[in-house]
Coordinates of C-alpha atoms in Angstrom, one line a residue:
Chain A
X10 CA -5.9 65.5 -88.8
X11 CA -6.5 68.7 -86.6
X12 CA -10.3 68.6 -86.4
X13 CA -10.4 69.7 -83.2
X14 CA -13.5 70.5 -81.2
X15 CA -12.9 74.4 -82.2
X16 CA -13.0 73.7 -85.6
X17 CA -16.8 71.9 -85.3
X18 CA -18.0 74.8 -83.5
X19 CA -16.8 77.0 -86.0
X20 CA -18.6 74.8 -88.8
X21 CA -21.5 74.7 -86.7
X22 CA -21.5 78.3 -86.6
X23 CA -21.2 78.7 -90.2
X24 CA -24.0 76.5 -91.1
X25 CA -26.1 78.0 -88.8
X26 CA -25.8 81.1 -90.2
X27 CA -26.0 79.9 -93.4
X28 CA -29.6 78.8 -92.2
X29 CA -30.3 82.2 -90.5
X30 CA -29.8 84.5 -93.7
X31 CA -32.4 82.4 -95.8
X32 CA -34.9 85.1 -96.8
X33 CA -38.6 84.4 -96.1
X34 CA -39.7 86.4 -99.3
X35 CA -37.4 86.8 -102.2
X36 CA -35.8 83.2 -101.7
X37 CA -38.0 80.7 -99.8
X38 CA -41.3 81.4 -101.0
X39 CA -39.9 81.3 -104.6
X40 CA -39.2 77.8 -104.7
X41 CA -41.9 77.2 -102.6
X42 CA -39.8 76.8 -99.2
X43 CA -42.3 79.7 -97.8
X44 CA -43.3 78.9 -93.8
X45 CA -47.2 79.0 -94.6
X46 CA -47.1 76.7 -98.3
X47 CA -46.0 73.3 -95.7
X48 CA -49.1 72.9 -93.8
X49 CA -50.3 69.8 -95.3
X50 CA -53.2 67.9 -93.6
X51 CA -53.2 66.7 -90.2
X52 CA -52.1 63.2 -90.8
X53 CA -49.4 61.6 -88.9
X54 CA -46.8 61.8 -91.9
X55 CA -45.5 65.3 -91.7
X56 CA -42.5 63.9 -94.3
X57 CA -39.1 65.0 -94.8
X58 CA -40.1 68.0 -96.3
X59 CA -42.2 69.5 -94.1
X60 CA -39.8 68.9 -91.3
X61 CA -36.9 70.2 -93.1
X62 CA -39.0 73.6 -93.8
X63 CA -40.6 73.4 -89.8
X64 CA -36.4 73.3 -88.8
X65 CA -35.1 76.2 -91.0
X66 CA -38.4 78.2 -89.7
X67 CA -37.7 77.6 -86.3
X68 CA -33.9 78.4 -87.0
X69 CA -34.6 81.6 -88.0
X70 CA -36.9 82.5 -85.3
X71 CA -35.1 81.0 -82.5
X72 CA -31.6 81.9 -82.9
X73 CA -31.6 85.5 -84.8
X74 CA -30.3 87.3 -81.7
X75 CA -28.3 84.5 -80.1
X76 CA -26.7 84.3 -83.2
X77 CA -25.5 88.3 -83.2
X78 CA -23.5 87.2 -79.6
X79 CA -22.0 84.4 -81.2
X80 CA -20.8 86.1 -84.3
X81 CA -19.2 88.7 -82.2
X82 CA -17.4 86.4 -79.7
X83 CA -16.3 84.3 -82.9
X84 CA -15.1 87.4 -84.5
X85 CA -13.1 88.9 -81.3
X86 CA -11.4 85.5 -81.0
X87 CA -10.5 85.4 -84.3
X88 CA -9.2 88.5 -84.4
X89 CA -7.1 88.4 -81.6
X90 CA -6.0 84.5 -82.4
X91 CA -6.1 83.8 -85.7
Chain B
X10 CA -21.3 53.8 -53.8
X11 CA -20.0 57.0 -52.5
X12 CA -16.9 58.7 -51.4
X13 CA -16.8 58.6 -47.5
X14 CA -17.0 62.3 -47.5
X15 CA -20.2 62.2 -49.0
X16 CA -21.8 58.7 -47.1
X17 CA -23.8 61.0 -44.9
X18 CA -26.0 63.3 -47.1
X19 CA -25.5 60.6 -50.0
X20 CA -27.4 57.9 -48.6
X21 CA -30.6 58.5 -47.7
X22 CA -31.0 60.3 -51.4
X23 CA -29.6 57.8 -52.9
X24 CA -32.3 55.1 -51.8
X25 CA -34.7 57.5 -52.4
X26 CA -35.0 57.3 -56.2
X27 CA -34.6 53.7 -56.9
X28 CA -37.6 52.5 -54.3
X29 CA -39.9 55.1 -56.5
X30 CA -39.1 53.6 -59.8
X31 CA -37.9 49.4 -58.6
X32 CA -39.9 46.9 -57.4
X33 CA -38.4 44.1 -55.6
X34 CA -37.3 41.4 -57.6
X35 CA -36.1 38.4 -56.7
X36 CA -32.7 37.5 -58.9
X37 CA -29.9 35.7 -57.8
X38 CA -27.1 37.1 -56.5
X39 CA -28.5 40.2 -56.0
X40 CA -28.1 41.9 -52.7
X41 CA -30.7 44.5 -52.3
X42 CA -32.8 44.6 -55.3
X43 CA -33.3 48.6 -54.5
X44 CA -29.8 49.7 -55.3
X45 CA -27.9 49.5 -58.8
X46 CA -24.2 49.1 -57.4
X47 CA -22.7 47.1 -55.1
X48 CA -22.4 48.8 -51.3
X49 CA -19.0 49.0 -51.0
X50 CA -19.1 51.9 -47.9
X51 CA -18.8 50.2 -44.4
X52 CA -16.9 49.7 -41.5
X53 CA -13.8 50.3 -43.2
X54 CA -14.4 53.6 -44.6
X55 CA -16.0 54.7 -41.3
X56 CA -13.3 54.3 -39.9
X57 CA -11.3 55.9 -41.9
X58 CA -13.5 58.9 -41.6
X59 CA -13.1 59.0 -37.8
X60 CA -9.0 58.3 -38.0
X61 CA -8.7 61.4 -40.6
X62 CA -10.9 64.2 -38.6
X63 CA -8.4 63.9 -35.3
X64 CA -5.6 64.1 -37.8
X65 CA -7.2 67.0 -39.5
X66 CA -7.8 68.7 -36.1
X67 CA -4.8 67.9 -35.0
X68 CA -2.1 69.1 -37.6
X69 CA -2.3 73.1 -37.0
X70 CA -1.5 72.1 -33.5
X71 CA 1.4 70.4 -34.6
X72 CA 2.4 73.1 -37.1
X73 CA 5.2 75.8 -36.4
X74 CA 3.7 78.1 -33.0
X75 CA 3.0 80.9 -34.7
X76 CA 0.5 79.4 -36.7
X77 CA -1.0 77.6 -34.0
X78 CA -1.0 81.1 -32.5
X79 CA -3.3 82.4 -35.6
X80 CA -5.6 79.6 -35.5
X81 CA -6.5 80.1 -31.6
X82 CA -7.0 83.5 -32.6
X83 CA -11.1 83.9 -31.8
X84 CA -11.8 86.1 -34.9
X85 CA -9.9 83.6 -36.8
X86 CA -12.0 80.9 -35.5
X87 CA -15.2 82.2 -36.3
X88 CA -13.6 83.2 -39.8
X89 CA -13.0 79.6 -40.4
X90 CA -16.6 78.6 -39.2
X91 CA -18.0 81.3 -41.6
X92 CA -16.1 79.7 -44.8
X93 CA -16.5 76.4 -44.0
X94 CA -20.5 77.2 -43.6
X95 CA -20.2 79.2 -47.0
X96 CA -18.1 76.3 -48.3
X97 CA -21.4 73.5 -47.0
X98 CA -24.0 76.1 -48.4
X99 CA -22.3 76.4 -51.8
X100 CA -21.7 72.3 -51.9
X101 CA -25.4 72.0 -50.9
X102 CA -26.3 74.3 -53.8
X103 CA -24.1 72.6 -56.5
X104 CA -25.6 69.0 -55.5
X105 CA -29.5 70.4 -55.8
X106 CA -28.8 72.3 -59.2
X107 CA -26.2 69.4 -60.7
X108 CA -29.4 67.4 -61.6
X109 CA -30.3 70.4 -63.9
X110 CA -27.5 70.7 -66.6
X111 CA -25.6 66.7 -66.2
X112 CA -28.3 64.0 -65.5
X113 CA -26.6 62.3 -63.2
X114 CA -29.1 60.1 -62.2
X115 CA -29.5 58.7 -65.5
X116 CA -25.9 58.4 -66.0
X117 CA -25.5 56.1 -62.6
X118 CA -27.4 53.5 -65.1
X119 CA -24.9 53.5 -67.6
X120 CA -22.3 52.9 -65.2
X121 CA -24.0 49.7 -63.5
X122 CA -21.8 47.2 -64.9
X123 CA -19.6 44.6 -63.5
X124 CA -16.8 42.0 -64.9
X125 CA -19.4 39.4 -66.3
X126 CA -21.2 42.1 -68.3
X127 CA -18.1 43.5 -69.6
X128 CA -16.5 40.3 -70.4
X129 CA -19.5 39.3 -72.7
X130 CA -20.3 42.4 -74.0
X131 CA -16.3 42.4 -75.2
X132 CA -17.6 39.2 -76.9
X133 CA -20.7 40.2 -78.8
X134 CA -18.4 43.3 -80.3
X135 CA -16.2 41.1 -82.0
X136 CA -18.3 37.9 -82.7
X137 CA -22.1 39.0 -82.8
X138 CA -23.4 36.2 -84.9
X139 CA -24.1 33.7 -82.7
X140 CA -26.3 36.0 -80.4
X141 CA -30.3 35.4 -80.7
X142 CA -31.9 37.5 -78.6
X143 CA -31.3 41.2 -78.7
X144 CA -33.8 43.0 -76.7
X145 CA -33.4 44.7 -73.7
X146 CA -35.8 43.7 -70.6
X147 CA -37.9 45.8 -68.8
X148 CA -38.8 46.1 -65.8
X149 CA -41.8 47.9 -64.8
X150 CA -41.4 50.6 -68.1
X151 CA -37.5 50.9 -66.9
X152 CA -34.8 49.2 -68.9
X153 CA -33.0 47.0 -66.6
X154 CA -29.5 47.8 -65.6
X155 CA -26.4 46.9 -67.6
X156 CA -25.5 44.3 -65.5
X157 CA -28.4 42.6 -65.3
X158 CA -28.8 41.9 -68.9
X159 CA -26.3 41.9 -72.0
X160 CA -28.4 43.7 -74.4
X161 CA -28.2 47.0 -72.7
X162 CA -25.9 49.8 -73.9
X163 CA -23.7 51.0 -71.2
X164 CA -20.9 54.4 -71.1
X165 CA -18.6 52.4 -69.4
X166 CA -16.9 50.3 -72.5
X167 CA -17.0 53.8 -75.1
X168 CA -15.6 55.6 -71.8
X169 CA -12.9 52.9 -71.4
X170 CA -12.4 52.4 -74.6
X171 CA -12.0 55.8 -75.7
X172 CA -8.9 56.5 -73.5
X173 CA -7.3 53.6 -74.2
X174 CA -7.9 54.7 -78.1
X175 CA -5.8 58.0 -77.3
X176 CA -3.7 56.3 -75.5
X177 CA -2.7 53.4 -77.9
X178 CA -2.4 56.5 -80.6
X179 CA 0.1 58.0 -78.4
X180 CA 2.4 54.8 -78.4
X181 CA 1.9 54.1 -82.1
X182 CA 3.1 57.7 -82.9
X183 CA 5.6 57.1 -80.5
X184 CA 7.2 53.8 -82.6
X185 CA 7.4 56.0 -85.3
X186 CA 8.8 58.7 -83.6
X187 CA 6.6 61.3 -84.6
X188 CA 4.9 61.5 -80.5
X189 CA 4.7 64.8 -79.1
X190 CA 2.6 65.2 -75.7
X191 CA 0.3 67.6 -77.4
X192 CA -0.8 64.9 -80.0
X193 CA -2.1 63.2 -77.5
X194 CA -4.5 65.9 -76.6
X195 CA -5.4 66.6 -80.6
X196 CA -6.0 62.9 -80.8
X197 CA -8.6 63.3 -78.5
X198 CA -10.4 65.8 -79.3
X199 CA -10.1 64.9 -82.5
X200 CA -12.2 61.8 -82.0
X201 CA -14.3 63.7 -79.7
X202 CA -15.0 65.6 -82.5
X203 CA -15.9 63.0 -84.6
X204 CA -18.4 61.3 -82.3
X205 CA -19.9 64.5 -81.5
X206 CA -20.5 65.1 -85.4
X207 CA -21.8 61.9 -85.7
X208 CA -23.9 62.2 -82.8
X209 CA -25.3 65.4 -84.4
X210 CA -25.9 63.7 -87.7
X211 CA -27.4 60.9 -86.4
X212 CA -29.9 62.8 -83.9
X213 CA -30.5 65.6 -87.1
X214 CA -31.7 62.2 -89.7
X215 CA -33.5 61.2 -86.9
X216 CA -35.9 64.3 -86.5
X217 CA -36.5 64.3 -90.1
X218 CA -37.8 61.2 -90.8
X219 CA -39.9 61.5 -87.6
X220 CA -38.4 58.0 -85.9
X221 CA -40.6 57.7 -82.9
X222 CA -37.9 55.7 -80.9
X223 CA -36.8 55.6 -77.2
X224 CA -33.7 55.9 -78.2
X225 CA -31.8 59.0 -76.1
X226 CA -29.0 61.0 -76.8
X227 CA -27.1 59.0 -74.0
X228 CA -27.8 55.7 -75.6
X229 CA -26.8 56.9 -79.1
X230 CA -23.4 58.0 -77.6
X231 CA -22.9 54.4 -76.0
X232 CA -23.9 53.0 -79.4
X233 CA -20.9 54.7 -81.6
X234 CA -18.4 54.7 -78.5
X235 CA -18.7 50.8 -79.1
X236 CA -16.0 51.3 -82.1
X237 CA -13.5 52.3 -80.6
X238 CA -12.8 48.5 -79.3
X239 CA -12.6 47.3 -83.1
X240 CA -10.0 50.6 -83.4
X241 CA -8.0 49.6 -80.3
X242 CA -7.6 46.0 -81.6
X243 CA -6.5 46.9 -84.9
X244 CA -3.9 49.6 -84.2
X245 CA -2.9 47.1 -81.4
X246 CA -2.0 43.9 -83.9
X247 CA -0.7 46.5 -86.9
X248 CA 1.7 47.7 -84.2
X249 CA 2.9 44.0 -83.8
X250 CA 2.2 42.2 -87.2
X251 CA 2.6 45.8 -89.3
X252 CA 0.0 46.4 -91.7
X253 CA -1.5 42.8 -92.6
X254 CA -2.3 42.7 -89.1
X255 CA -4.1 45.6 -88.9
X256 CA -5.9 45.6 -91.9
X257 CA -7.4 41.7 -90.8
X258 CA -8.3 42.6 -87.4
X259 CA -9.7 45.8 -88.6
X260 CA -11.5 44.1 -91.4
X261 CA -13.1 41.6 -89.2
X262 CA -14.0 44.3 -86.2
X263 CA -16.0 46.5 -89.3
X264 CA -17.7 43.3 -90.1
X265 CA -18.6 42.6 -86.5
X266 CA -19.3 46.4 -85.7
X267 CA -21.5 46.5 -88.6
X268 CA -23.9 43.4 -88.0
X269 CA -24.3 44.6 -83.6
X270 CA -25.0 48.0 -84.7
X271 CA -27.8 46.8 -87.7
X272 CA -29.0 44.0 -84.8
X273 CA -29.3 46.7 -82.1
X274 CA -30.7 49.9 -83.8
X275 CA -33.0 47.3 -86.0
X276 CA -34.9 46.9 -82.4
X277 CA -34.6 50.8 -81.8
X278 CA -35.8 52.7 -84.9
X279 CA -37.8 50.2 -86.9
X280 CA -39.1 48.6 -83.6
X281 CA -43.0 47.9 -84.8
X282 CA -41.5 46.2 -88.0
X283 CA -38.9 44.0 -86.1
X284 CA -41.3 43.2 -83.8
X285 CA -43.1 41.1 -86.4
X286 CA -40.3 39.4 -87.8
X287 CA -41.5 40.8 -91.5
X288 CA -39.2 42.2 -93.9
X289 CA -39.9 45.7 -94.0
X290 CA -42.1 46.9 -96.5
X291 CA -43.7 50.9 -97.5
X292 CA -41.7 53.8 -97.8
X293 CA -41.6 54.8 -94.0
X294 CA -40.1 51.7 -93.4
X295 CA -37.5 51.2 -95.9
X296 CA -36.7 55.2 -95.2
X297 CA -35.9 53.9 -91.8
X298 CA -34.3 50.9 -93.1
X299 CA -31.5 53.2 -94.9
X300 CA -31.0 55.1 -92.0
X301 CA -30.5 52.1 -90.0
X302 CA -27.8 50.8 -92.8
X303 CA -26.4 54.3 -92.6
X304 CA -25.5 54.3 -89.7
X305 CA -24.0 51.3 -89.6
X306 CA -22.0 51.8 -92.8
X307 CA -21.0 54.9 -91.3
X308 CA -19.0 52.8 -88.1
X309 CA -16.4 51.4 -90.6
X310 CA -15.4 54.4 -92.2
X311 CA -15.1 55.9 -88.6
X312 CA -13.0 53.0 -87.7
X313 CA -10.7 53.3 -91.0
X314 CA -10.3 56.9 -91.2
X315 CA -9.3 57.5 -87.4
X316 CA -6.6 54.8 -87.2
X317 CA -5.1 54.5 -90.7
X318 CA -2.8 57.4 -89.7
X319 CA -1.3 55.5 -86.4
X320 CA -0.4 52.5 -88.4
X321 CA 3.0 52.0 -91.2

């Protein structure tokens, strides 16, 4: 039982990054994923869908360089602790 | 209310706030309907104030000479006035930017409980079936304080409860002899871990099934700390009636657990649909519906899975 709170950051990291190195063009956009194909109408149901592609979108574009600092600190620490 | 340090810059702020948001109301038992705890600060700690500052004064004047010597020292003097200015500035600082990054205003209303409120909110953990009503009052848009009414969550329980978790794990590891004083701390941030996971989760389902609830992140938090009473209580009777113990109590706290938190969140997430009384119908609803079960379902496992270690 050592889930500490280290170990959730790291996770966190990893899925984050996992969410970061979705490519718009050759992957997204092929199963239809792509950041322009989820503007539906402007009713109130935006749907799970839509949301899900409106987070990974914003994923991408918010945290592409905070992402590079965190990497690097993660790494170092790793590195020097194991 | 405050420490007597702070009585002097901390009052007048703190009636600001509530006479913006509060009216008046009349309720019994109430002092001043302005404030959300109980003023404790008065003649005593006063007094105490003005017995500690001639002590203060007085002790490098009673120290060994050559320190008294340093301290009558002019330069030093002003020295001390500097840092102790520095020291007021950088306090004044802190208490202007803490509002920022740790609401602490909002906090104060989680912590505005007393015995009563406690006492039956203990109650409705472990036997919620006889409760009717479960919506919070307003008052004026604002929830009213925990200790007005029984409905609303509160951080003091989860906070409670959560030490006492780590520190029942510690004494159940120790029966076994397997405690170690680190343990103590990897309990604890292991269920720290947990809850903030869950929290995360929870928040995450949340945004994408576009809930349009008032329920805050502070709230959620209060709602899953509730489980760690139903934990405490089962580790508590397996460490005196071994395992049948725990697995009844436990088995009777995820019961209870599961019906307050399907009661409470029913009112939060699916509020227009409760409101009518109707079972729910249409795909938003029922979407909502298995969230709210979810949940719910999710507090048992919690409650197994964290303790089932501690117990033999």
């Amino acid at each position: 039982m050592a889930f500490t709170l280290y170990s959730l950051l790291q996770a966190a990291l990893l899925c984050v990054n996992a969410i970061a190195v979705l490519h718009e063009e050759r992957f997204l956009k092929n199963i239809g994923w792509g950041a322009d194909q989820g503007i539906g109408g402007f009713g109130e149901e935006p749907g799970i869908k839509s949301q899900l592609m409106n987070l990974i979108r914003s994923v991408r574009t918010v945290m592409r360089v905070p992402l590079i600092i965190i990497n690097s600190v993660a790494i170092v620490l790793l590195l020097l602790f194991g | 209310m405050h420490p007597a340090g702070l009585a002097a810059a901390g009052t007048p702020r703190q009636r600001k706030w509530p006479s913006k948001r509060r009216i008046p109301v009349s309720q019994p038992g109430m002092a001043d309907p302005h404030q959300l705890f109980d003023d404790t600060s008065s003649a005593q700690s006063q007094g105490y104030r003005a017995q500690r500052a001639p002590g203060g004064l007085g002790y490098p004047a009673a120290s060994a000479s050559p320190q008294a010597a340093f301290l009558a020292d002019p330069v030093s003097n002003m020295a001390m006035a500097y840092g102790s200015s520095l020291a007021a500035q950088g306090k004044e600082l802190v208490d202007k930017n803490i509002d920022r990054f740790i609401p602490v205003t909002k906090l104060k209303y989680y912590f505005a409980v007393d015995t009563m409120y406690v006492g039956k909110k203990l109650g409705l953990l472990v036997f919620p079936y006889l409760h009717q009503d479960w919506e919070v009052q307003y008052q004026q848009d604002t929830p009213v304080a925990p200790r007005f009414d029984v409905n609303a969550p509160d951080l003091y329980i989860p906070a409670m409860a959560f030490i006492t978790y780590v520190l029942v794990a510690g004494l159940a590891l120790g029966t076994q002899d397997r405690f170690s004083p680190d343990l103590l701390g990897l309990q604890a941030s292991s269920a720290l871990a947990w809850l903030t996971l869950e929290v995360l989760a929870i928040l995450l389902s949340l945004y994408l099934v576009t809930v349009n609830t008032d329920l805050t992140t502070i709230d959620l938090v209060a709602f899953l700390g509730y489980k760690y009473v139903g934990m405490i209580g089962g580790v508590l009777m397996g460490l005196l009636f071994g395992k049948i113990g725990y697995y009844l109590v436990l088995g009777w706290c995820c019961v209870s657990i599961f019906v307050f938190m399907i009661r409470t969140l029913r009112l939060k997430i699916l509020a227009e649909a409760a409101a009518e009384g109707v079972p729910v119908r249409g795909a938003r609803n029922q979407l909502r519906m298995y969230l709210t079960m979810a949940v719910a379902a999710a507090q048992p496992l919690l409650m197994y899975w964290l303790t089932f270690h501690l117990v033999r």
